[in-house]
Short mmCIF file of C-alpha atoms in Angstrom, two decimals:
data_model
loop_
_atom_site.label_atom_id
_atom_site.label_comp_id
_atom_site.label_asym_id
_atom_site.label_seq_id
_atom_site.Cartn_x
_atom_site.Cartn_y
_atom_site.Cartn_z
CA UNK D 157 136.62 85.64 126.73
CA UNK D 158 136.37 85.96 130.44
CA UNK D 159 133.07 88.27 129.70
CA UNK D 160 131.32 86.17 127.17
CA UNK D 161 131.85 83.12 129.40
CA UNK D 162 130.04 85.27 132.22
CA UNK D 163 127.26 86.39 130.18
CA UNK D 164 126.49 82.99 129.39
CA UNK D 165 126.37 81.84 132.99
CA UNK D 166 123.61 84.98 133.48
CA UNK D 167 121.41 83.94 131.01
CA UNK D 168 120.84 80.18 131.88
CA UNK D 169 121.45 79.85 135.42
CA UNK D 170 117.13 81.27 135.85
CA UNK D 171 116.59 78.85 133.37
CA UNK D 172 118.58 76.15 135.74
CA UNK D 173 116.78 77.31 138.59
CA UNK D 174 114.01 75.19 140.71
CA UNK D 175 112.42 74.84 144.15
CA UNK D 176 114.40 71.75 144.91
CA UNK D 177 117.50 74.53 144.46
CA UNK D 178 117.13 75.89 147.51
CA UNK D 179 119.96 74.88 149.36
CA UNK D 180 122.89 77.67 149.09
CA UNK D 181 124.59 77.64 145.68
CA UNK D 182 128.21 78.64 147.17
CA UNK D 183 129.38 76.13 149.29
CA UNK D 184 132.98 78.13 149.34
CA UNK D 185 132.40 80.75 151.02
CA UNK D 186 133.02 84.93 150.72
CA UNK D 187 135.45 86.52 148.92
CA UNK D 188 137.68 88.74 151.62
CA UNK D 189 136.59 91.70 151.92
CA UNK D 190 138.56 92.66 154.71
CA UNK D 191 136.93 95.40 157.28
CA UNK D 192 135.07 97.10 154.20
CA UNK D 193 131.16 97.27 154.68
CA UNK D 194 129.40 97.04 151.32
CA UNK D 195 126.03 97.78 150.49
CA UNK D 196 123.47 96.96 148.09
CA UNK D 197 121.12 99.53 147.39
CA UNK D 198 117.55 97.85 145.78
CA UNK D 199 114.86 99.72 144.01
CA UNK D 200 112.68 99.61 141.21
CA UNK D 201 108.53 100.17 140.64
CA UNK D 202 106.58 96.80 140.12
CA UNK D 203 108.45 94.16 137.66
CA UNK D 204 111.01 96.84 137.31
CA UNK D 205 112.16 95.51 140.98
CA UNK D 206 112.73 91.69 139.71
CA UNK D 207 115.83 93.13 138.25
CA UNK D 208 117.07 93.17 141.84
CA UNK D 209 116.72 89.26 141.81
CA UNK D 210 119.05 88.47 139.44
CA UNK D 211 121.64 91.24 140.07
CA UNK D 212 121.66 89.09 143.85
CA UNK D 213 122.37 85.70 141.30
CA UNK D 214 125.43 87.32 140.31
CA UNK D 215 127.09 88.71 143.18
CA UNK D 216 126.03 85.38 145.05
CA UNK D 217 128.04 83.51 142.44
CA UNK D 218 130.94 85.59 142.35
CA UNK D 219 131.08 85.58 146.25
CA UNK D 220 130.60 89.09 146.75
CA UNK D 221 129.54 89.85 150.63
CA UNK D 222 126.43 91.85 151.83
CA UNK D 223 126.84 93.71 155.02
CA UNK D 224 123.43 96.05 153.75
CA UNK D 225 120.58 95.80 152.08
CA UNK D 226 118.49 99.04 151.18
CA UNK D 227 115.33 98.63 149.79
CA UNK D 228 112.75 100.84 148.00
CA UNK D 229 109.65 100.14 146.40
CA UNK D 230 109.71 96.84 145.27
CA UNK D 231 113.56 96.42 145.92
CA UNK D 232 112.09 96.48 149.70
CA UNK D 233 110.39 92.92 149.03
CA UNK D 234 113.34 91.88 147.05
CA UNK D 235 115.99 92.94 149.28
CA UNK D 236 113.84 91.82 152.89
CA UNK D 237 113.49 88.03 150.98
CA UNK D 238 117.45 88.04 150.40
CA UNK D 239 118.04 89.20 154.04
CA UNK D 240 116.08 86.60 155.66
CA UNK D 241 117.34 83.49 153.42
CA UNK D 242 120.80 84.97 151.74
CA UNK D 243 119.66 82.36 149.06
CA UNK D 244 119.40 83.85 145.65
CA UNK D 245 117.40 80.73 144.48
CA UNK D 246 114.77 81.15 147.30
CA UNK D 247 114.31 84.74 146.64
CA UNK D 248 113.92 83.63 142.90
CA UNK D 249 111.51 81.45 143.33
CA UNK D 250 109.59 83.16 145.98
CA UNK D 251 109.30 86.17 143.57
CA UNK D 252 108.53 84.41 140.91
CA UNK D 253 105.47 83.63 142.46
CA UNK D 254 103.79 87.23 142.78
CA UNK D 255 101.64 88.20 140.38
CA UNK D 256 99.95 91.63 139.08
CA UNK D 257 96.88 90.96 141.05
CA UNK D 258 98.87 90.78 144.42
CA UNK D 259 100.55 93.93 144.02
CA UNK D 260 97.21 96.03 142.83
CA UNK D 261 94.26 95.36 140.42
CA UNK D 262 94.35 94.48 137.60
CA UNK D 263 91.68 96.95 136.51
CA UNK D 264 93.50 100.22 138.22
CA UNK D 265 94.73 101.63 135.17
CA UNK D 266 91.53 101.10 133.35
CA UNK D 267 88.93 104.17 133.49
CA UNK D 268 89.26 107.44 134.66
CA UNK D 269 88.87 107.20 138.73
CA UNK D 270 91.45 108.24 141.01
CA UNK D 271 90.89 106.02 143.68
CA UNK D 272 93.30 104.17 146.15
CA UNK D 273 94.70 100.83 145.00
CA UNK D 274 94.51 98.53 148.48
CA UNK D 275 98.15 96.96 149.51
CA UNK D 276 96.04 94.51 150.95
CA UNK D 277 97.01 91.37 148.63
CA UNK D 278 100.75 92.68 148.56
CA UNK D 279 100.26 92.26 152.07
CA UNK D 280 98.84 89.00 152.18
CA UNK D 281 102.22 87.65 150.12
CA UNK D 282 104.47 89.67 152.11
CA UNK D 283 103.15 87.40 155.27
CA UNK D 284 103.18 83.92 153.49
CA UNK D 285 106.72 84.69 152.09
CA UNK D 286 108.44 86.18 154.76
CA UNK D 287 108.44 84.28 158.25
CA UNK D 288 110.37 86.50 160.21
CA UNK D 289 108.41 89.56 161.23
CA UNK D 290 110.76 92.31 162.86
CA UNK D 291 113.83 93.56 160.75
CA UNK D 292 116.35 93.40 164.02
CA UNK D 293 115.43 89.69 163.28
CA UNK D 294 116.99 89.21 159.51
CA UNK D 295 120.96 88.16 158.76
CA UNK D 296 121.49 90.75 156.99
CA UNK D 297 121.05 94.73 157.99
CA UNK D 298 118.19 96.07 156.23
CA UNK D 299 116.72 99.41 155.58
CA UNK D 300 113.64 100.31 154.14
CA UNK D 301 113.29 103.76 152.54
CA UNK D 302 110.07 105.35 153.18
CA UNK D 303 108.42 109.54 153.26
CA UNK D 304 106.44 111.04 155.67
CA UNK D 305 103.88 112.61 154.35
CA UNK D 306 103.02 114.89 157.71
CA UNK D 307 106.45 116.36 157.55
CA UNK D 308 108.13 115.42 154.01
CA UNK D 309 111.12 114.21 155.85
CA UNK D 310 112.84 110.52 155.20
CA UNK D 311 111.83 108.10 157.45
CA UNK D 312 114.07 104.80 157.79
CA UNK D 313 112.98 101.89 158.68
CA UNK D 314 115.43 99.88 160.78
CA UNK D 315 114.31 98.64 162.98
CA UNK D 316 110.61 97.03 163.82
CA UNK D 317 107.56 95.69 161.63
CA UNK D 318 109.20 94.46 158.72
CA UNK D 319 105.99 93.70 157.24
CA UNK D 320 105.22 97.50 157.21
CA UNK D 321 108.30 98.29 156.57
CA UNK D 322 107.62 97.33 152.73
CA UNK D 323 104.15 97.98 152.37
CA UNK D 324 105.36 101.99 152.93
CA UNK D 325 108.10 101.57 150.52
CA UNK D 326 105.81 100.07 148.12
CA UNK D 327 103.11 102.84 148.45
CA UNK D 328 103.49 105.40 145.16
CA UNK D 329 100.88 108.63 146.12
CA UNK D 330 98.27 108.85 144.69
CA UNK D 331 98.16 104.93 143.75
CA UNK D 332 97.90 103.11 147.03
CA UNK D 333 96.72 103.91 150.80
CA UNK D 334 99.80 105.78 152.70
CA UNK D 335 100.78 103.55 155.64
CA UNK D 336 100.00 104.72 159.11
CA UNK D 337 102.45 104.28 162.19
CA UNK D 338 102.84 106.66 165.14
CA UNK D 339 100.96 109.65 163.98
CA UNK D 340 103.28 109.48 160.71
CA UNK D 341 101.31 108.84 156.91
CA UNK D 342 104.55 106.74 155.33
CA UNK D 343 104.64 106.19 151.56
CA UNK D 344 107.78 105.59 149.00
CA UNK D 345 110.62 107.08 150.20
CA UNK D 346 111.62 108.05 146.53
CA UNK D 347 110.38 111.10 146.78
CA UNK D 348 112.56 112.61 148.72
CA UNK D 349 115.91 109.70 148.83
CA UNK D 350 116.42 108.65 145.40
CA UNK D 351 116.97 104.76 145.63
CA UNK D 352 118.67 105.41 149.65
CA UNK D 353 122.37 105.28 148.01
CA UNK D 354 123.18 108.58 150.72
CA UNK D 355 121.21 106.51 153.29
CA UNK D 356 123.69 103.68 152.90
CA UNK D 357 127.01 105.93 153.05
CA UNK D 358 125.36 107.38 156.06
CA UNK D 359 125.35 104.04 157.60
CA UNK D 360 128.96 103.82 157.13
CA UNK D 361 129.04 101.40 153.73
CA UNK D 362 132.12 101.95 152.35
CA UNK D 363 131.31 100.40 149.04
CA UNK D 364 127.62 101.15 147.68
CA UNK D 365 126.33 98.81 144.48
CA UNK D 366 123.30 100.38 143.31
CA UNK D 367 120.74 99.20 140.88
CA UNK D 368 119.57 102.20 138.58
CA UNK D 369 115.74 101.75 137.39
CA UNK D 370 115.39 105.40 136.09
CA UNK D 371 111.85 104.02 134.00
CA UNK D 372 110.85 105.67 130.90
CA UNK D 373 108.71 108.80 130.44
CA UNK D 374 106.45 107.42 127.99
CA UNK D 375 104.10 104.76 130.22
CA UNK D 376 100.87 106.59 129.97
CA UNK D 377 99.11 108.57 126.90
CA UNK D 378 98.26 110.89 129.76
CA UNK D 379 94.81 111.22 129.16
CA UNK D 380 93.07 111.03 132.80
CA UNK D 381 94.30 112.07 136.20
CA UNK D 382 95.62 108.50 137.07
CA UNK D 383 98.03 109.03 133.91
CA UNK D 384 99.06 112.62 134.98
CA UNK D 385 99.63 111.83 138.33
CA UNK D 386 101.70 108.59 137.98
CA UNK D 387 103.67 110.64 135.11
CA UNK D 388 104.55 113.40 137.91
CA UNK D 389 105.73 110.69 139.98
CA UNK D 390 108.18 109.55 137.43
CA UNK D 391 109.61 112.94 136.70
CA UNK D 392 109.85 113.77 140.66
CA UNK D 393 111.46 109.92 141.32
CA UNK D 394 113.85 110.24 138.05
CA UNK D 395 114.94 113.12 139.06
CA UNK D 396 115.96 112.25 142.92
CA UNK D 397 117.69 108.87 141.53
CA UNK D 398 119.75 110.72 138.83
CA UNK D 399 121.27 113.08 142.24
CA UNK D 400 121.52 109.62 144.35
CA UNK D 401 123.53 107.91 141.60
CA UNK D 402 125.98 110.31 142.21
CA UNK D 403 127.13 108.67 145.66
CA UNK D 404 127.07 105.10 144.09
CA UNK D 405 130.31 103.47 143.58
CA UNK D 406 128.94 100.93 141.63
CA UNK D 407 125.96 101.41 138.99
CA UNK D 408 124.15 98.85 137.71
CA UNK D 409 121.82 99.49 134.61
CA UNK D 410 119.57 96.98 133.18
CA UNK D 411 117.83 97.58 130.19
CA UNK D 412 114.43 98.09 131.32
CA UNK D 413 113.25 100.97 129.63
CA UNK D 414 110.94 99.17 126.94
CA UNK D 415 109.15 97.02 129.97
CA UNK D 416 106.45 98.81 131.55
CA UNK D 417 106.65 98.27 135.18
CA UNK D 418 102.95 96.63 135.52
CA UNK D 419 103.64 93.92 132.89
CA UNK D 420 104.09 91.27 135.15
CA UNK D 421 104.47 88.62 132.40
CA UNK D 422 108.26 90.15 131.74
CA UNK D 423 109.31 89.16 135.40
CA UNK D 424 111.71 86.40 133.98
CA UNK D 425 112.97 89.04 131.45
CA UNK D 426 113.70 91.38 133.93
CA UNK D 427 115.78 89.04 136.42
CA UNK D 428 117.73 88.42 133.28
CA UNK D 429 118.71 92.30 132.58
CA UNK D 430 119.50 92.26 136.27
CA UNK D 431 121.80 89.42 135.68
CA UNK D 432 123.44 90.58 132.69
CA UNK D 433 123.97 94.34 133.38
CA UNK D 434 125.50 92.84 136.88
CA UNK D 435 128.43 90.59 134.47
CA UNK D 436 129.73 94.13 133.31
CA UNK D 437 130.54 95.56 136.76
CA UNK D 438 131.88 92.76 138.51
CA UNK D 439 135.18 92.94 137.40
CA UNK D 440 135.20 96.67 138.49
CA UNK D 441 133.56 95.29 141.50
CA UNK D 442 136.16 92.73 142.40
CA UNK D 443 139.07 95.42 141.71
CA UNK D 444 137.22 97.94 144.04
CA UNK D 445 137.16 95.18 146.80
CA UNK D 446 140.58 94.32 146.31
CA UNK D 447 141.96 97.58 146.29
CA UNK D 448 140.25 99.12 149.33
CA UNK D 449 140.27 95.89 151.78
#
């Protein structure tokens, strides 16, 4: 009874949700989580990362404490907006608000070109959403998982231009312009961290709750470069997250898999799987707390 009673509380509190909601929606505080440092680890490619939103609804309403964030991709965005404001609703709504056309074109997957998308819109948002500009700066720790292309080593960011920070993140090869810092060429650190789950227990989290957005093999007809490329990404990225999984002590799986990451018209959907594959583990969640405080 317990569960059902959850469930319904994930699928209508986005439905309940406004602008004039902005104001915390826990005015009770934490849970106790003693000396334990847990971690959130966000990922997910285009409206694949919106799950991230509402799996932050439902640890915010059962209380659960964030000590760190670790973004990728488009968890990067997600989890930098949840660091600044700790406000589930603001993240919501400022999420809500980004469309296909400021992540990439519209018309990038249409012909047979293999040129650059521009980050520059993604950009553009990034700045209007997110008013503080140097990570050091958030209320939450953050990392942002990023490669570098020059050496093919994992390079964290945490510390510095947050605004860069997940523009790298969000930069797939091959799709958009590598961001350039210091001599380095920085683009999604899923190519060689997973999701950043063995980034987080090297930063000392002692619980890890990661979001698993594995995405489906069958995107593309694979007919042009673009296609082939994109689909080598996917097996290269699948492939790290299914070894990083393996350090998570929490896994949360929404059903994504028949949503293709640029459909930006499913972003309500996906905060919904978010919400509703996060009911099922926070039981186990609570019980892990409890146990190891």
């Amino acid at each position: 009874m317990k569960k059902i009673v959850l469930l319904l509380i994930a699928t209508t509190l986005l439905a309940c949700s406004s602008r004039e909601t902005k104001t915390s929606p826990s005015e009770e505080g934490k849970i106790d989580s003693g000396k334990l440092k847990i971690a959130l680890v966000l990922d997910g490619i285009g409206v694949h990362g919106f799950s991230g939103v509402g799996v932050l609804r439902i640890l915010e309403k059962a209380r659960i404490p964030l000590h760190l964030i670790v973004g990728n991709n488009m968890g990067a965005l997600i989890g930098a907006l949840y660091a600044e404001s700790q406000n589930s609703f603001s993240v919501e709504w400022d999420a809500s608000q980004l469309e296909l056309s400021d992540y990439f074109s519209t018309s990038f997957f249409g012909g047979t070109s293999l040129a650059h998308a521009s980050l520059e819109p993604f950009q553009r948002f990034i700045q209007k959403k997110i008013k503080r500009k140097k990570i050091e700066d958030l209320d939450v720790e953050f990392l942002s998982m990023t490669t570098n292309l020059r050496n093919g080593e994992t390079f964290i960011f945490d510390k510095g231009d947050l605004n860069q920070a997940i523009l790298a993140s969000a930069a797939i090869p091959g799709f958009f312009n590598p961001q350039k810092m210091s001599g380095k060429i920085l683009v999604t650190g899923s190519l060689t961290e997973g999701s950043g789950i063995r980034v987080a227990r090297q930063k000392n989290a002692d619980i890890i709750i990661a979001l698993d957005t594995r995405t489906s093999l069958d995107f593309a007809p694979l007919n042009d470069q673009k296609d082939i490329i994109f689909q080598s990404h996917l097996i290269s990225r699948n492939r790290e997250l299914t070894k990083d999984l393996e350090e998570a002590d929490i896994i949360i799986q929404p059903a994504l898999q028949k949503i293709k990451f640029n459909d930006f018209s499913k972003k309500r959907e996906m905060m919904i799987a978010g919400q509703n594959a996060t009911v099922e583990i926070i039981e186990k969640l609570s019980e892990l707390i409890e146990n190891n405080k």
